[in-house]
Amino acid sequence: MAGTGPMPKRIASFWWLRANLSPRVAELHTVELPITASTTPTLVRSVPWERRPFVTWEDPPLNKRNEILNPLLPIFDDMLSKIVPSPTMLAKLEAAGQTFSPTVRFGGGGHNVPGSVPGRLMYFGRLDVRAGAGPHYYKEGPLQYTMAYTWETDELEVFDIVICPGAGNPVFNTVQEVLDSYNAGTLILCEVDGEFYGDTKAHMDPEEPYHIPESMAARVEPRVIMPEGKRFAVSGRTVSWMGWDFHADINGIQGMHISNLRFQGERLAYELHAVEFSAVYSGASTRKDIYYVRPTGGAAPATCKLHPRLHN
C-alpha cells in the first residue's frame, strides 16, 4: 500500500493474423516487457478468421471493385468535358505546376456499416471528380454505391448504385441496370462546376458559441473523505500515488493527457492519451448516408451496441 513492494510485471498483448495458414486463424499472444532476444510470446487463444479483430480496418479487394465498376466510367466523360475551371481552380493548379485535366476515381468507404455481419462486411463507396495533384479531388459523390465482401469465399458484390444523388434516378441493383438506363437515354446526369472552394472555414458562417449563464454554471463543491489521511500528493499538475507519479493535463485534441508515467522511479510510459473523434458524412442520397459515421483514432473497433439501463 505504501508503494514499496515489488514492481508488477509489464505484459503486452497483440493479435497475430495468420492469413498464411489454412484455414486462416487469428491468434492472441502475450509477451512480458521489456522484449529481449530470448523473448517468446505466449499463445492465449485462437479464433476463427471470420471473427478476428480489426476487420473494420481492412479494405475490400479494390481490384475486384474496380473491375466491376469500371464499365460505368464512360458515363461521366460528357460531365467532365463540360467542366469550366474557375480562376481559383486555375490558380491552384498553376501553383502546383498542374494543368486542368479532370478525371474520376473510385474512393470513399465507411467501414462496418449497417448490414455487416461477421464474415460478410458491407462498405459504402463513391466516385470522386479529381483535377490534378494541386486541389486533388474537389467534387465527391456523382456516383455512390454499397459493397459487400465475403471473406471466406473472397466474393465481392456491388449494389444500391446511385447516379447523381438527388437528380431523380432510381437506385440500381447492378452495373448492367445503370448501363441499360444510360443506353436507353433515361439516366439523368448532373453537372459539376469548376470552382475550387478551398477549406470549409472560408465558405461557412458558423454560429456564435453558446455559453450557459453564470448562475447555471455553479457547481456544488466536492466532498473528500479520507479517514486514514491522504495517500496521494499533487504538486501543480504532477500527481503521486502509492509509488506511482505522472503529469496530468487536458489537451484540446487529445483530451485527458498523461505524460511521464513512472512506478517507483522507473518510467513506464512517456505519453498516454485517448482520442475519440467522429466525422459524420452525408450527401444527397437518403438511403444510407445518414449511417456513414467515420470514427478515427481507432475508435471504430471499440464501439459497442447501447443497451437500455446499461449505457446512460
Protein backbone atom coordinates (compact mmCIF):
# COMPACT_ATOMS: atom_id res chain seq x y z
CA MET A 1 0.00 0.00 0.00
CA ALA A 2 2.94 2.30 0.61
CA GLY A 3 4.34 1.74 -2.86
CA THR A 4 7.43 -0.09 -1.64
CA GLY A 5 6.53 -3.58 -2.91
CA PRO A 6 7.88 -5.36 -5.98
CA MET A 7 7.20 -3.84 -9.37
CA PRO A 8 4.37 -5.60 -11.21
CA LYS A 9 5.18 -7.42 -14.42
CA ARG A 10 4.51 -5.48 -17.61
CA ILE A 11 2.61 -7.67 -20.05
CA ALA A 12 1.80 -6.62 -23.60
CA SER A 13 -0.76 -8.38 -25.80
CA PHE A 14 -1.13 -8.46 -29.57
CA TRP A 15 -3.13 -10.22 -32.28
CA TRP A 16 -1.28 -12.22 -34.94
CA LEU A 17 -3.42 -12.55 -38.09
CA ARG A 18 -2.27 -15.86 -39.60
CA ALA A 19 -3.56 -15.42 -43.15
CA ASN A 20 -0.80 -17.73 -44.38
CA LEU A 21 -2.37 -20.76 -42.68
CA SER A 22 -5.18 -22.93 -43.99
CA PRO A 23 -7.68 -22.43 -42.55
CA ARG A 24 -6.78 -18.85 -41.66
CA VAL A 25 -6.90 -18.00 -37.94
CA ALA A 26 -6.23 -15.08 -35.63
CA GLU A 27 -4.10 -15.67 -32.52
CA LEU A 28 -3.94 -13.60 -29.35
CA HIS A 29 -0.47 -13.58 -27.80
CA THR A 30 1.08 -12.00 -24.70
CA VAL A 31 4.68 -11.10 -24.04
CA GLU A 32 6.50 -9.77 -20.99
CA LEU A 33 8.29 -6.44 -21.32
CA PRO A 34 10.98 -5.48 -21.99
CA ILE A 35 11.38 -7.59 -25.11
CA THR A 36 14.78 -9.24 -25.49
CA ALA A 37 16.40 -11.64 -27.96
CA SER A 38 15.18 -14.58 -25.86
CA THR A 39 11.59 -13.38 -25.52
CA THR A 40 8.96 -15.95 -26.54
CA PRO A 41 5.31 -14.91 -26.97
CA THR A 42 2.65 -16.96 -25.17
CA LEU A 43 -0.41 -18.06 -27.12
CA VAL A 44 -3.59 -17.15 -25.24
CA ARG A 45 -6.23 -18.29 -27.71
CA SER A 46 -7.07 -18.70 -31.38
CA VAL A 47 -10.28 -17.55 -33.06
CA PRO A 48 -11.74 -18.32 -36.49
CA TRP A 49 -10.67 -15.96 -39.24
CA GLU A 50 -14.15 -14.51 -39.76
CA ARG A 51 -14.24 -13.45 -36.09
CA ARG A 52 -10.81 -11.88 -35.97
CA PRO A 53 -10.49 -8.36 -34.53
CA PHE A 54 -9.73 -5.25 -36.53
CA VAL A 55 -11.60 -6.41 -39.64
CA THR A 56 -13.08 -2.90 -39.83
CA TRP A 57 -9.57 -1.59 -40.57
CA GLU A 58 -9.14 -3.70 -43.68
CA ASP A 59 -10.07 -2.60 -47.17
CA PRO A 60 -12.19 -4.67 -49.54
CA PRO A 61 -10.45 -6.07 -52.64
CA LEU A 62 -10.05 -2.88 -54.61
CA ASN A 63 -9.10 -4.61 -57.86
CA LYS A 64 -12.37 -6.52 -57.90
CA ARG A 65 -14.28 -3.36 -57.08
CA ASN A 66 -12.70 -1.52 -59.99
CA GLU A 67 -13.27 -4.46 -62.31
CA ILE A 68 -16.99 -4.39 -61.51
CA LEU A 69 -17.45 -0.60 -61.67
CA ASN A 70 -15.07 0.40 -64.48
CA PRO A 71 -17.75 -0.12 -67.20
CA LEU A 72 -19.55 2.91 -65.68
CA LEU A 73 -16.65 5.34 -66.21
CA PRO A 74 -17.57 6.38 -69.79
CA ILE A 75 -20.92 7.64 -68.47
CA PHE A 76 -19.10 10.55 -66.86
CA ASP A 77 -16.99 11.58 -69.87
CA ASP A 78 -19.56 14.14 -71.02
CA MET A 79 -19.80 15.57 -67.50
CA LEU A 80 -16.02 16.01 -67.31
CA SER A 81 -15.82 17.64 -70.75
CA LYS A 82 -18.32 20.34 -69.72
CA ILE A 83 -16.48 21.45 -66.57
CA VAL A 84 -15.22 25.03 -66.92
CA PRO A 85 -12.44 25.69 -64.40
CA SER A 86 -12.80 28.86 -62.37
CA PRO A 87 -9.94 31.36 -61.83
CA THR A 88 -9.44 29.99 -58.31
CA MET A 89 -9.14 26.46 -59.64
CA LEU A 90 -6.69 27.50 -62.35
CA ALA A 91 -4.63 29.46 -59.83
CA LYS A 92 -4.45 26.44 -57.54
CA LEU A 93 -3.37 24.20 -60.37
CA GLU A 94 -0.78 26.69 -61.63
CA ALA A 95 0.73 26.95 -58.16
CA ALA A 96 1.07 23.16 -58.11
CA GLY A 97 2.53 23.03 -61.62
CA GLN A 98 -0.55 21.22 -62.92
CA THR A 99 -2.93 21.64 -65.84
CA PHE A 100 -6.67 21.19 -65.64
CA SER A 101 -7.39 17.58 -66.62
CA PRO A 102 -10.38 16.33 -64.61
CA THR A 103 -10.76 12.61 -64.04
CA VAL A 104 -12.95 10.38 -61.93
CA ARG A 105 -11.80 7.83 -59.41
CA PHE A 106 -13.47 5.37 -57.08
CA GLY A 107 -12.92 6.05 -53.42
CA GLY A 108 -14.54 6.53 -50.06
CA GLY A 109 -15.87 3.69 -47.98
CA GLY A 110 -17.29 3.76 -44.45
CA HIS A 111 -16.47 0.50 -42.73
CA ASN A 112 -18.69 -1.84 -40.72
CA VAL A 113 -21.90 -0.21 -41.88
CA PRO A 114 -25.44 -1.43 -41.06
CA GLY A 115 -25.96 -4.84 -42.61
CA SER A 116 -22.48 -6.13 -41.82
CA VAL A 117 -22.17 -9.48 -40.08
CA PRO A 118 -19.07 -11.48 -39.10
CA GLY A 119 -17.56 -12.78 -42.30
CA ARG A 120 -19.56 -10.51 -44.60
CA LEU A 121 -18.76 -6.83 -44.32
CA MET A 122 -20.57 -4.03 -46.10
CA TYR A 123 -18.90 -0.81 -47.23
CA PHE A 124 -20.03 2.47 -48.72
CA GLY A 125 -18.19 3.86 -51.71
CA ARG A 126 -18.35 6.78 -54.10
CA LEU A 127 -16.86 8.27 -57.24
CA ASP A 128 -14.78 11.44 -56.87
CA VAL A 129 -14.02 14.05 -59.53
CA ARG A 130 -10.34 14.92 -59.37
CA ALA A 131 -8.32 17.62 -61.07
CA GLY A 132 -4.61 17.14 -60.60
CA ALA A 133 -2.34 16.89 -57.60
CA GLY A 134 -2.92 20.51 -56.53
CA PRO A 135 -6.51 20.50 -55.34
CA HIS A 136 -6.51 16.69 -55.60
CA TYR A 137 -10.21 15.82 -55.64
CA TYR A 138 -12.74 18.56 -55.29
CA LYS A 139 -16.17 17.04 -56.01
CA GLU A 140 -17.40 13.93 -54.24
CA GLY A 141 -20.19 11.55 -54.96
CA PRO A 142 -21.65 11.79 -58.50
CA LEU A 143 -21.83 8.01 -58.03
CA GLN A 144 -22.48 6.25 -54.73
CA TYR A 145 -22.74 2.53 -54.08
CA THR A 146 -22.63 -0.21 -51.46
CA MET A 147 -20.23 -3.15 -51.49
CA ALA A 148 -20.44 -6.42 -49.59
CA TYR A 149 -17.35 -8.59 -49.25
CA THR A 150 -17.44 -12.20 -48.02
CA TRP A 151 -14.07 -13.11 -46.59
CA GLU A 152 -14.11 -16.90 -46.78
CA THR A 153 -15.31 -17.09 -50.40
CA ASP A 154 -13.45 -13.93 -51.49
CA GLU A 155 -16.58 -12.66 -53.25
CA LEU A 156 -17.47 -9.00 -53.76
CA GLU A 157 -20.96 -7.68 -54.55
CA VAL A 158 -21.80 -4.13 -55.65
CA PHE A 159 -25.38 -2.87 -55.35
CA ASP A 160 -27.52 0.12 -54.29
CA ILE A 161 -25.89 2.20 -57.04
CA VAL A 162 -26.99 5.84 -57.10
CA ILE A 163 -26.06 8.10 -60.03
CA CYS A 164 -26.09 11.84 -59.24
CA PRO A 165 -27.94 11.58 -55.90
CA GLY A 166 -30.98 13.80 -55.78
CA ALA A 167 -31.32 14.04 -59.57
CA GLY A 168 -34.27 11.65 -59.67
CA ASN A 169 -32.63 8.41 -60.79
CA PRO A 170 -33.78 5.13 -59.24
CA VAL A 171 -31.47 3.05 -57.06
CA PHE A 172 -29.87 0.45 -59.32
CA ASN A 173 -29.10 -3.07 -58.14
CA THR A 174 -26.42 -3.85 -60.72
CA VAL A 175 -23.97 -2.12 -63.03
CA GLN A 176 -25.82 -3.54 -66.01
CA GLU A 177 -29.04 -1.81 -64.89
CA VAL A 178 -27.19 1.53 -64.91
CA LEU A 179 -25.79 0.87 -68.39
CA ASP A 180 -29.21 -0.13 -69.71
CA SER A 181 -30.71 3.14 -68.40
CA TYR A 182 -27.84 5.16 -69.91
CA ASN A 183 -28.15 3.47 -73.31
CA ALA A 184 -31.90 4.00 -73.25
CA GLY A 185 -31.44 7.73 -72.60
CA THR A 186 -33.36 7.67 -69.30
CA LEU A 187 -30.38 8.17 -66.97
CA ILE A 188 -30.32 11.70 -65.51
CA LEU A 189 -26.80 13.11 -65.21
CA CYS A 190 -25.74 16.12 -63.17
CA GLU A 191 -23.32 18.96 -63.85
CA VAL A 192 -20.19 19.81 -61.90
CA ASP A 193 -18.92 23.36 -61.50
CA GLY A 194 -15.24 24.20 -61.77
CA GLU A 195 -14.89 26.23 -58.58
CA PHE A 196 -12.18 25.38 -56.07
CA TYR A 197 -13.65 26.09 -52.67
CA GLY A 198 -10.54 25.69 -50.54
CA ASP A 199 -11.14 24.92 -46.90
CA THR A 200 -14.56 24.78 -45.32
CA LYS A 201 -13.82 27.60 -42.91
CA ALA A 202 -13.56 30.09 -45.78
CA HIS A 203 -17.03 29.20 -47.05
CA MET A 204 -19.20 28.96 -43.96
CA ASP A 205 -20.89 31.26 -41.48
CA PRO A 206 -20.64 29.48 -38.13
CA GLU A 207 -22.96 30.34 -35.27
CA GLU A 208 -21.59 32.15 -32.26
CA PRO A 209 -20.61 29.81 -29.42
CA TYR A 210 -23.22 29.29 -26.75
CA HIS A 211 -22.30 29.79 -23.11
CA ILE A 212 -24.66 28.93 -20.28
CA PRO A 213 -25.41 31.71 -17.76
CA GLU A 214 -23.03 32.01 -14.84
CA SER A 215 -25.85 31.17 -12.44
CA MET A 216 -26.26 27.80 -14.14
CA ALA A 217 -22.54 27.12 -14.21
CA ALA A 218 -22.22 26.96 -10.42
CA ARG A 219 -21.48 23.53 -9.07
CA VAL A 220 -21.61 22.06 -5.59
CA GLU A 221 -18.10 21.63 -4.20
CA PRO A 222 -16.95 18.00 -3.93
CA ARG A 223 -16.65 16.32 -0.55
CA VAL A 224 -13.47 14.30 0.01
CA ILE A 225 -13.48 11.82 2.90
CA MET A 226 -10.19 10.10 3.76
CA PRO A 227 -10.30 8.67 7.33
CA GLU A 228 -6.70 7.41 7.13
CA GLY A 229 -5.35 10.57 5.56
CA LYS A 230 -4.15 11.27 2.04
CA ARG A 231 -2.44 8.57 0.06
CA PHE A 232 -1.66 10.93 -2.78
CA ALA A 233 0.07 14.23 -3.34
CA VAL A 234 -0.50 16.87 -6.02
CA SER A 235 2.09 19.45 -6.92
CA GLY A 236 0.90 21.64 -9.78
CA ARG A 237 -0.12 19.03 -12.34
CA THR A 238 2.11 16.26 -11.05
CA VAL A 239 0.28 13.51 -9.15
CA SER A 240 1.93 10.97 -6.85
CA TRP A 241 0.05 7.94 -5.53
CA MET A 242 1.33 4.78 -3.84
CA GLY A 243 4.59 4.60 -5.79
CA TRP A 244 3.14 5.99 -9.00
CA ASP A 245 3.69 9.50 -10.29
CA PHE A 246 2.71 11.23 -13.52
CA HIS A 247 1.94 14.59 -15.08
CA ALA A 248 -1.75 15.15 -15.90
CA ASP A 249 -3.10 17.65 -18.37
CA ILE A 250 -6.08 18.35 -20.65
CA ASN A 251 -5.37 18.72 -24.36
CA GLY A 252 -7.88 20.27 -26.76
CA ILE A 253 -7.41 17.46 -29.29
CA GLN A 254 -6.24 14.51 -27.20
CA GLY A 255 -8.47 15.01 -24.16
CA MET A 256 -7.05 13.66 -20.88
CA HIS A 257 -3.29 13.51 -21.32
CA ILE A 258 -0.88 11.60 -19.04
CA SER A 259 2.86 12.01 -19.52
CA ASN A 260 5.98 10.69 -17.80
CA LEU A 261 4.15 7.85 -16.07
CA ARG A 262 6.52 6.21 -13.56
CA PHE A 263 6.38 3.49 -10.92
CA GLN A 264 8.97 3.58 -8.16
CA GLY A 265 11.01 5.97 -10.26
CA GLU A 266 11.06 3.87 -13.46
CA ARG A 267 9.33 5.39 -16.47
CA LEU A 268 6.68 3.05 -17.87
CA ALA A 269 5.14 5.38 -20.44
CA TYR A 270 6.26 8.65 -21.95
CA GLU A 271 2.79 9.67 -23.09
CA LEU A 272 -0.75 8.29 -22.73
CA HIS A 273 -3.98 9.72 -24.10
CA ALA A 274 -7.29 8.57 -25.58
CA VAL A 275 -8.52 10.18 -28.78
CA GLU A 276 -12.12 9.91 -29.93
CA PHE A 277 -13.24 11.97 -32.89
CA SER A 278 -16.01 11.28 -35.38
CA ALA A 279 -16.73 12.95 -38.70
CA VAL A 280 -20.32 12.47 -39.89
CA TYR A 281 -20.70 12.32 -43.66
CA SER A 282 -23.94 12.84 -45.55
CA GLY A 283 -24.96 13.50 -49.12
CA ALA A 284 -28.00 13.81 -51.30
CA SER A 285 -28.80 10.10 -51.02
CA THR A 286 -31.46 9.33 -48.43
CA ARG A 287 -30.85 5.60 -48.27
CA LYS A 288 -27.74 5.04 -46.20
CA ASP A 289 -25.63 8.17 -45.95
CA ILE A 290 -27.16 9.02 -42.60
CA TYR A 291 -25.38 5.98 -41.17
CA TYR A 292 -21.99 6.97 -42.57
CA VAL A 293 -20.01 7.91 -39.47
CA ARG A 294 -16.25 7.55 -39.60
CA PRO A 295 -14.58 7.38 -36.19
CA THR A 296 -10.84 7.97 -36.28
CA GLY A 297 -8.02 7.17 -33.91
CA GLY A 298 -9.04 3.51 -33.74
CA ALA A 299 -12.45 4.19 -32.21
CA ALA A 300 -14.40 2.06 -34.70
CA PRO A 301 -13.45 -1.39 -33.37
CA ALA A 302 -14.03 -0.18 -29.80
CA THR A 303 -17.66 0.82 -30.28
CA CYS A 304 -20.47 -1.34 -28.92
CA LYS A 305 -24.23 -1.51 -29.13
CA LEU A 306 -26.00 0.53 -26.46
CA HIS A 307 -28.48 -1.26 -24.23
CA PRO A 308 -31.21 0.39 -22.12
CA ARG A 309 -30.32 0.82 -18.46
CA LEU A 310 -26.75 -0.33 -19.14
CA HIS A 311 -25.49 2.73 -21.05
CA ASN A 312 -26.90 6.02 -19.76
